[in-house]
Every structure is written in C-alpha cells, then in structure tokens.
Short mmCIF file of C-alpha atoms (C1' of nucleotides) in Angstrom, two decimals:
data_model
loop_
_atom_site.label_atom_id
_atom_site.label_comp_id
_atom_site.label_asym_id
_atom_site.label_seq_id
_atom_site.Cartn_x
_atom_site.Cartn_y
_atom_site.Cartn_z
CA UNK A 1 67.55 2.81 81.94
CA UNK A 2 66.89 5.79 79.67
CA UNK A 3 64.51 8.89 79.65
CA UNK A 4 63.09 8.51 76.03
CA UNK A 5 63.17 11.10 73.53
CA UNK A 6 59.64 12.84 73.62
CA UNK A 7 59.90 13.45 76.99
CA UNK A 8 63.14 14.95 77.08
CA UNK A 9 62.02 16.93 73.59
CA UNK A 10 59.35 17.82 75.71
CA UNK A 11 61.13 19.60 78.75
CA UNK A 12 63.27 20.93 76.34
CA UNK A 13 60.67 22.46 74.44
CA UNK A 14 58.89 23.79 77.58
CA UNK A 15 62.09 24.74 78.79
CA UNK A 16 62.84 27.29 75.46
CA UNK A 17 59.28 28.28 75.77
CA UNK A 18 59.82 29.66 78.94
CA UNK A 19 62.70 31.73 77.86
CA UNK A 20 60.88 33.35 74.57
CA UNK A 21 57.60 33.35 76.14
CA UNK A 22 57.08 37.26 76.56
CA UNK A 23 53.37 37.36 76.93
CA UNK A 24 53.23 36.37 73.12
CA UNK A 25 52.19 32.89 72.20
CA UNK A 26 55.57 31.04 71.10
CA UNK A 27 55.12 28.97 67.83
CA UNK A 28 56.38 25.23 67.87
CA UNK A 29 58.29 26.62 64.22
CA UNK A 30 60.22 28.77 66.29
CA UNK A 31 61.03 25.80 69.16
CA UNK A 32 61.64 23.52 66.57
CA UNK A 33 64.43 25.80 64.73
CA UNK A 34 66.10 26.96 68.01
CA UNK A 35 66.19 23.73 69.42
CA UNK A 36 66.80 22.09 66.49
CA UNK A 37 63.52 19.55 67.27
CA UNK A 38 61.82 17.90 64.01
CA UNK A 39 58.28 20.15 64.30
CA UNK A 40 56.23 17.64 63.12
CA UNK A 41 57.51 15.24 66.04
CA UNK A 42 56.99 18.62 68.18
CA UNK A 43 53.64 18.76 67.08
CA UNK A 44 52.69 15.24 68.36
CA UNK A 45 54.54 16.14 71.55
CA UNK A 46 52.17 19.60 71.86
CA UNK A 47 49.42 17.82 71.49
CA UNK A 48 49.59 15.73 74.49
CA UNK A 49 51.01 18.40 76.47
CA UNK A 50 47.68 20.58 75.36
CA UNK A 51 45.12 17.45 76.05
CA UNK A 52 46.98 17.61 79.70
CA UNK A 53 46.44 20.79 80.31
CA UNK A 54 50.18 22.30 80.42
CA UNK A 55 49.90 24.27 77.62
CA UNK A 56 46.94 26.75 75.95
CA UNK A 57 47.15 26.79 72.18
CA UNK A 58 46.17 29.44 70.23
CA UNK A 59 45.41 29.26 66.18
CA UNK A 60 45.75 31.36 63.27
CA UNK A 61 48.81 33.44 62.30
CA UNK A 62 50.59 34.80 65.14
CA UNK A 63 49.69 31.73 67.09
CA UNK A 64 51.58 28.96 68.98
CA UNK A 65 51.30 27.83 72.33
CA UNK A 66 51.68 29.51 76.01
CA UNK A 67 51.80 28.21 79.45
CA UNK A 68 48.67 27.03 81.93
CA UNK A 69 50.48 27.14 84.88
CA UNK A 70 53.72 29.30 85.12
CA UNK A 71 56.99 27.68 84.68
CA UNK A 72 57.18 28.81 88.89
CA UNK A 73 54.56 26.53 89.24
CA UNK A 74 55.06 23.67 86.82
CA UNK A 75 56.65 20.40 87.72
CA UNK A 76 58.59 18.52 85.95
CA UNK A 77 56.38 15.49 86.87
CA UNK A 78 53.68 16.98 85.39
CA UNK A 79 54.99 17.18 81.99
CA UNK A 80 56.37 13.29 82.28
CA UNK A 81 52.90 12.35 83.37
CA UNK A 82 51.62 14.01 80.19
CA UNK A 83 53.87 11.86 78.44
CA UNK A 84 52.82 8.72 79.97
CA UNK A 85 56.45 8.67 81.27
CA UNK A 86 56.29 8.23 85.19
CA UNK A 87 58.92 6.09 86.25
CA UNK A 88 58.06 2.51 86.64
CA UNK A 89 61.19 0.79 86.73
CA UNK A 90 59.58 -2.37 86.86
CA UNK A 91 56.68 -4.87 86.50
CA UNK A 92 55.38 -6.04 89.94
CA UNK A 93 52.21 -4.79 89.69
CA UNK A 94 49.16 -5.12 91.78
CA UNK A 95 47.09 -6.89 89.24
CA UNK A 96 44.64 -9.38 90.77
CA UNK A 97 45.85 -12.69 90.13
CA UNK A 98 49.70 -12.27 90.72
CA UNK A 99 52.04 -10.10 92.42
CA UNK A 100 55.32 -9.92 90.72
CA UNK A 101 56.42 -13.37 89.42
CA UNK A 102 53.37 -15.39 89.81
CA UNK A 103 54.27 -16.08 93.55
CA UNK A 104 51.76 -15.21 95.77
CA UNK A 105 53.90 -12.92 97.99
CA UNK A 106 55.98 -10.13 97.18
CA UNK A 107 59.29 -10.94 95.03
CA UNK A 108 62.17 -10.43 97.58
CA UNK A 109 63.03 -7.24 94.96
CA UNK A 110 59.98 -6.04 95.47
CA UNK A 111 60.32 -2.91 98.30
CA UNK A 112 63.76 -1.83 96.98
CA UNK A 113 62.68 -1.66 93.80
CA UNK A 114 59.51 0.55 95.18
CA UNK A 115 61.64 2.88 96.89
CA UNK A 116 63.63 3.00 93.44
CA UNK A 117 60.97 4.70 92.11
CA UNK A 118 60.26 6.43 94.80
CA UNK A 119 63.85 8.15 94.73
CA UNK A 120 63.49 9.03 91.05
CA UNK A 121 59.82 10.57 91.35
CA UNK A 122 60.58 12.69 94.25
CA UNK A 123 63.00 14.11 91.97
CA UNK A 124 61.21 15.35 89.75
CA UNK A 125 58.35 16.42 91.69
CA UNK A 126 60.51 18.30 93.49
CA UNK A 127 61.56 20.67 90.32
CA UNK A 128 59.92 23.27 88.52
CA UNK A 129 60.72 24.21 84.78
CA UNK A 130 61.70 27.64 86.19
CA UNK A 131 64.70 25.51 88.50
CA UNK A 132 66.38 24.85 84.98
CA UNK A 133 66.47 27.96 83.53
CA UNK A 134 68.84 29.39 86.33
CA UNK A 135 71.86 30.73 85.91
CA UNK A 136 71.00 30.21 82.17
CA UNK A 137 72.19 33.34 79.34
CA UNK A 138 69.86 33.37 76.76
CA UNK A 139 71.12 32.35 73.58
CA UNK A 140 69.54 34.34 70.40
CA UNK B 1 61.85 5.53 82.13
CA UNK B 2 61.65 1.62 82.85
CA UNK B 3 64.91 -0.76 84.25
CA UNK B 4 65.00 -4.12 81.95
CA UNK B 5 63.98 -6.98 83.00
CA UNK B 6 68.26 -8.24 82.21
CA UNK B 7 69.29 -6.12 85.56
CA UNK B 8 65.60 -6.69 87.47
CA UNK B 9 66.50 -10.46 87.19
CA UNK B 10 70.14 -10.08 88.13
CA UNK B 11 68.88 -8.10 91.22
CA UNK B 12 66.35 -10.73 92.02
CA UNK B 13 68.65 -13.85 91.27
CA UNK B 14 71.37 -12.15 93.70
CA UNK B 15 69.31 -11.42 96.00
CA UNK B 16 67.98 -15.13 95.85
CA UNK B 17 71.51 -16.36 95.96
CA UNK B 18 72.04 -14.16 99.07
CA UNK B 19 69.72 -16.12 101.18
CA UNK B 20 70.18 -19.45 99.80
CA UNK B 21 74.15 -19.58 99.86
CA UNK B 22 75.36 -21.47 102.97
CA UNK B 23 78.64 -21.73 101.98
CA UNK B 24 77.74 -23.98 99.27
CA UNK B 25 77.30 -22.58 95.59
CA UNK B 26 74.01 -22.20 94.38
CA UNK B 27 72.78 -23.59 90.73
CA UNK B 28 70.74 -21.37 88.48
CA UNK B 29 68.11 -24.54 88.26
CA UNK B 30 67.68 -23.81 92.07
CA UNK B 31 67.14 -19.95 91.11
CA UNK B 32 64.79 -20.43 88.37
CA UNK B 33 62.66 -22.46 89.75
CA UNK B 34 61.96 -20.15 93.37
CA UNK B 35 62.04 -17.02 91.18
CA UNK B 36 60.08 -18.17 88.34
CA UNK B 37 62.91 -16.69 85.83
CA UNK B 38 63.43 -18.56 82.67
CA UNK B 39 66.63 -21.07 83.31
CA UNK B 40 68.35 -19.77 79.97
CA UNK B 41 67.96 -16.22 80.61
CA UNK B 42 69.12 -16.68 83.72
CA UNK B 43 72.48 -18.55 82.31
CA UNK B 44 72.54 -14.93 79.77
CA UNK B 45 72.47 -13.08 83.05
CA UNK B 46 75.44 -14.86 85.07
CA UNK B 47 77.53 -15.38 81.85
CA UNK B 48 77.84 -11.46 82.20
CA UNK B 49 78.19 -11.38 85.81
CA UNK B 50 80.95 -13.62 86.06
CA UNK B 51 82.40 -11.63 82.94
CA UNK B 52 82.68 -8.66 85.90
CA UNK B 53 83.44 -10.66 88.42
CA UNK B 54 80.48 -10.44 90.40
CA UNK B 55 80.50 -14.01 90.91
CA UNK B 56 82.44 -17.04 90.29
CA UNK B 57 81.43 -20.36 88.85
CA UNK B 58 81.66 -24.16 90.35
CA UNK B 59 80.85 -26.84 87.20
CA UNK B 60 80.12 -30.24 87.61
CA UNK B 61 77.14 -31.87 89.53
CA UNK B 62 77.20 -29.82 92.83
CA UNK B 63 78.09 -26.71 90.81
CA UNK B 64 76.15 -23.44 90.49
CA UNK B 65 77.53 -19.95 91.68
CA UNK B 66 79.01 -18.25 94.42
CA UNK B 67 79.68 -14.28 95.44
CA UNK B 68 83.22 -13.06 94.52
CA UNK B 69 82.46 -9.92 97.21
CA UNK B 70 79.77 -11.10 100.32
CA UNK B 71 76.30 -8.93 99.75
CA UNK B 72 77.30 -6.78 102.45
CA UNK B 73 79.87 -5.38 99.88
CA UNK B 74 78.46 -5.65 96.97
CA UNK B 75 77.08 -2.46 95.58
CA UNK B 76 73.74 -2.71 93.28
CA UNK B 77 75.38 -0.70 91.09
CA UNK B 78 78.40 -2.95 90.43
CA UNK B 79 75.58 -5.47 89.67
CA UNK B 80 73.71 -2.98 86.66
CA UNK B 81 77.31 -1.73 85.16
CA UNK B 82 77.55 -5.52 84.71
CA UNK B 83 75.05 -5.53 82.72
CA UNK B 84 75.47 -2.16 81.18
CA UNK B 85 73.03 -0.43 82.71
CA UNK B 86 74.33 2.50 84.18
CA UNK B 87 72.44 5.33 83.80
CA UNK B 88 72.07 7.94 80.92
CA UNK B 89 68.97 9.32 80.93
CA UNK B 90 69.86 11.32 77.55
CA UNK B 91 72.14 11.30 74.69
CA UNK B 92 73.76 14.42 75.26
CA UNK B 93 77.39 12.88 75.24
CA UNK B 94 80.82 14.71 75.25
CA UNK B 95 81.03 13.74 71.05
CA UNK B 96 83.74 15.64 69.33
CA UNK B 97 81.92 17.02 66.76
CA UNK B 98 78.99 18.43 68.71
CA UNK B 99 77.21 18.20 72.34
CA UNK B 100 73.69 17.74 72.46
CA UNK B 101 71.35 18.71 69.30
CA UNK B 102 73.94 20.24 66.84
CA UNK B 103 74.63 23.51 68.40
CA UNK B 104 77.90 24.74 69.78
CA UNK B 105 76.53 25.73 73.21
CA UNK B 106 75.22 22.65 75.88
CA UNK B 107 71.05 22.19 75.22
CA UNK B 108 69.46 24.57 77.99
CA UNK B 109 68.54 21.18 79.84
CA UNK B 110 71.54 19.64 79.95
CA UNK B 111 72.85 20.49 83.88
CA UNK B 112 69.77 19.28 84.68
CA UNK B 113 69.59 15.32 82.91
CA UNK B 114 73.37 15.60 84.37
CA UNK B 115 71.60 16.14 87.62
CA UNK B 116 68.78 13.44 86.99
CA UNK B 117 71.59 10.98 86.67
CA UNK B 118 73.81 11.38 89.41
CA UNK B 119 70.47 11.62 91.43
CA UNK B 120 69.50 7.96 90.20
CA UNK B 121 73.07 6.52 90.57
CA UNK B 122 73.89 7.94 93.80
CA UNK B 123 70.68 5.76 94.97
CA UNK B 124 72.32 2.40 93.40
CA UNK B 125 75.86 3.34 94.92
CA UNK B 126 74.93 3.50 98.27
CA UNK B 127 72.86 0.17 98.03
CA UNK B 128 74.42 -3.00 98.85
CA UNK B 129 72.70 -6.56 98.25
CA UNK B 130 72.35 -7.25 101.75
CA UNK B 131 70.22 -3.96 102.36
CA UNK B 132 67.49 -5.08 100.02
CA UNK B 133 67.35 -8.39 102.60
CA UNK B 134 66.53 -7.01 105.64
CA UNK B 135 63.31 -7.52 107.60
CA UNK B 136 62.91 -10.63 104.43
CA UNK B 137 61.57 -13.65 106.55
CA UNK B 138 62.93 -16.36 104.35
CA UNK B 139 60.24 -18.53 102.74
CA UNK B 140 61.27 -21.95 101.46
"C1'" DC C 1 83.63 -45.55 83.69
"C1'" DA C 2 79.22 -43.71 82.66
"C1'" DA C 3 75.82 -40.65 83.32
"C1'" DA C 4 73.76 -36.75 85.07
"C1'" DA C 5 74.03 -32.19 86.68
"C1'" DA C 6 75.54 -27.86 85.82
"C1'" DC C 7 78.09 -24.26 83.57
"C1'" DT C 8 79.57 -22.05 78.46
"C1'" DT C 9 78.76 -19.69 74.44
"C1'" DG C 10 77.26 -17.89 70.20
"C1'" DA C 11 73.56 -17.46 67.19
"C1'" DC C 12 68.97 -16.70 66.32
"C1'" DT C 13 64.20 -14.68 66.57
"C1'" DA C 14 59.57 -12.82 67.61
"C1'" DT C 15 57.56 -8.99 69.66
"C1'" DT C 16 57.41 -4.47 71.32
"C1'" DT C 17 58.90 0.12 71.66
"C1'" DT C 18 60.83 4.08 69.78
"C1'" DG C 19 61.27 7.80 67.02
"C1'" DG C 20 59.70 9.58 64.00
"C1'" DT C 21 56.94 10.95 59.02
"C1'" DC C 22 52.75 11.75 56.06
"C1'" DG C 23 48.66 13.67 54.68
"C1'" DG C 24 44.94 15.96 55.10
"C1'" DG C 25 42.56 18.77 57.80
"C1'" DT C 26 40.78 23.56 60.73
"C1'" DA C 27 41.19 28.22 62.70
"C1'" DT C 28 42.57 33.03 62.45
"C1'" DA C 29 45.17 37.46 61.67
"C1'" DT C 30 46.23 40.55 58.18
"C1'" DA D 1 42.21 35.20 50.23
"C1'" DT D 2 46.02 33.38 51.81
"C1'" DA D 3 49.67 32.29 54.63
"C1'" DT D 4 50.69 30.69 59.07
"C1'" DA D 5 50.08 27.74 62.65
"C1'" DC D 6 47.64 24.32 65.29
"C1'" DC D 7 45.03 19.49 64.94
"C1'" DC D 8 44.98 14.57 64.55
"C1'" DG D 9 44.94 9.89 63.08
"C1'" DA D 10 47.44 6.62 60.54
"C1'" DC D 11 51.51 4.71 59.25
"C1'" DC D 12 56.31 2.85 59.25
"C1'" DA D 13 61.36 1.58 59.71
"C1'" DA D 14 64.71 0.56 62.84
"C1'" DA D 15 66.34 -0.62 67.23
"C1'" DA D 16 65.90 -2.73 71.60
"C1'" DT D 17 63.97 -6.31 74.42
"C1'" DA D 18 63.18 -10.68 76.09
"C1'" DG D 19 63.93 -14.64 75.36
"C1'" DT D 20 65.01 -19.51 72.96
"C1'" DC D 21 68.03 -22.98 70.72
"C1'" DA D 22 71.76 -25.84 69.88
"C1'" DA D 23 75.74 -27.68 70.80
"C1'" DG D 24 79.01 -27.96 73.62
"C1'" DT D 25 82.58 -28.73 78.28
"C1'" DT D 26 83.50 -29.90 83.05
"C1'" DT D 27 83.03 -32.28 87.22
"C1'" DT D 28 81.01 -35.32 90.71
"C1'" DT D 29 79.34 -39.54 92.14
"C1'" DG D 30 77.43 -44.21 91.90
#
DNA sequence: CAAAAACTTGACTATTTTGGTCGGGTATAT
DNA sequence: ATATACCCGACCAAAATAGTCAAGTTTTTG
C-alpha cells in the first residue's frame, strides 16, 4: 500500500509554498527547482489543485500560484481529495447488484476493512499543511 | 492509496479459515468457492503464507491448511509482511547516496509520511484475526 | 493399487495504473 | 514586444496488478 507520487508531489509542493509564500504569488519554476519536482508534472498537479479550489493562480510575469484557504486552515484531506486520492483500500462497494464478492451479504472482511479506512482518513483530516511545517528551518 | 487485492484475499481467506477450521485443515477448493476468490490465486496467496509460516500445509485427499499461531494470535500485520505489504507510503528511504529528492537535507515532508506510516501500521499491529470475527454470525 | 483430491511451483500474460513528457496555447507585467 | 508563467489535452513507456497455465508431487481411501 503506497501514497502515489502526485499526491505526495503535491503536499510537498503546498508544503514549500507555504514557506516562500510572503504575500507574493510563488511560481511552480521556483517549487519545481527547490524541490527538485519535474515542472511540467507540477503543472498537471496545479491544475487540479486550482480546479479544486486550493490554490488561486495568477498569470503573466511575476505570477504563480497562492493559497485559498491558509495553510492554518487547509487539510491534508483536502489536497488528497483534489487528487482523487482518498483512501479506499479496497473494492466492496455499494454498487447495486453486489456487495463485495458477488455474495449477497457483506464479505466477512468487510467492517475491518471499513474501519481501515476509517483510521487512515481521520488522519489526515485531522492535519493541516501548517502541522508539517513545525519545527521546520527554512532551507534557502 | 489502495491495499491489493494479494493481502485483501489473504485477509478474507484467513478469516474464512478461522471459522471453518474445527480442528480439521481446510482446502483452498473449500475457500474459493464460499469467498468467490479464484482457486489459483488463492494457491499464489498460501504458497507465500506458508513461506512465513503463517500456516502449515496437509497434502493428500483430506488436505488443505491449518494456522501455525490460533487467530487470537495472529497479528494482521504478520499476514501483509507475508505478502510484502508493509507499509511505505513514500520512497524517501535511508539510500546512501541521498534521502528523499536529491538534496542533502530530509524533504520538508518527510517526519510527516514517517508519521502516516506508523499511524497505518500501528492499526494492523494491534489487530488480530480473531478481532475481525466478532459479532460474524456464521453463514453456511 | 489406482484414482482422486489437494498442495507445489515457476512461468507467463493481459490489463491497468503510474509517472511522467510534448506541444501548442493564453494572459500579463515591464 | 517579449519574456515569463499559467493552461490544457493528448500521448506514451514502464511498472505493477491480477490473474492463468502447465506440469508436477503427495497422500488418502476404496
């Protein structure tokens, strides 16, 4: 079971923008060097985060991107779910026909594997992007 | 972040073993059929799980598989490292040459995907198979 | 003893997901 | 104007996933 790499990019990337974001917009050239991030993969990454409404972009020559909600305020569920990443660790799902494994009950799995992912969301609704900058020098 | 289906059918086939083992050893035909899990995978699965001694094997016509620990004692997580599926969220690894993305210093995330793992592993550590049983009426 | 049930094992494969890149835009500050 | 930076869809190679196949060996029981 692995976190895959856009969404880790992604919290990284959020993360660094936090630090550097005085006020000024902070350009995805600028992530991408620091963090050593391809920028056209960043770009893709942006533009999912934008259409979900955790980042503002602005254009033109002293552009990049800044924050909708303040890294106080932003969860790091938020930015999964903008990556289509919340956990799902498996594929019972409530579609009509079958539950689980074409039984008509619930697969003996079935709870633990609910509270599974309800251990693994809780975590990360319960952090903010702010939580990981603690304790954190900034490295120029 | 999804679990495959390799340790979602180990879980399930254990489990299934769990109720269905009166002393006797329990074939993977038996399995297959009241879990709806392909027979071969299945035979994948176990080949690995007797590898790490989760469970031992009985041939011949009465044959089929039995618990090496009882499910009280068996930890879920013994049951994923058998099938290499402990959890690492990120690549970040202790390499020689250099941690993370290149640079010298840890990424700015990293205490924090060290944080998402133990978080997820401390959940499959304090599991045993005969947890995920309880309040299961047993349907035959 | 023969036959069937059940485990053993390695190799193989189709599909999906991942982890990106490419190319051609558009907007804006200086 | 022009350089910088965002915008966006299409594309692609490689790896992982989810199995299947074939060809066994072992043991019980009729």
């Amino acid at each position: 079971m692995k976190l895959n790499t856009k969404s880790r990019y992604a919290v990284m990337a959020l993360a660094d923008m936090a630090i550097f974001s005085d006020k000024k917009a902070v350009s995805l050239r600028d992530i991408s060097l620091r963090q050593g991030i391809s920028l056209l993969y960043l770009e893709q990454i942006f533009l999912r985060l934008k259409k979900n409404k955790i980042v503002n972009s602005v254009r033109g020559i002293n552009g990049g991107y800044t924050f909708v909600k303040s890294p106080k305020e932003l969860k790091i569920s938020d930015i999964l779910l903008a990556l289509d990443q919340k956990v799902k660790t498996i594929g019972c799902k409530k579609d009509s026909k079958k539950s689980c494994n074409g039984k008509s009950t619930k697969c003996i799995t079935h709870n633990f594997w609910d509270e599974l992912d309800l251990h693994i969301n809780s975590f990360f609704e319960n952090k903010r992007l702010s939580d990981l900058l603690k304790n954190k020098e900034v490295r120029l």
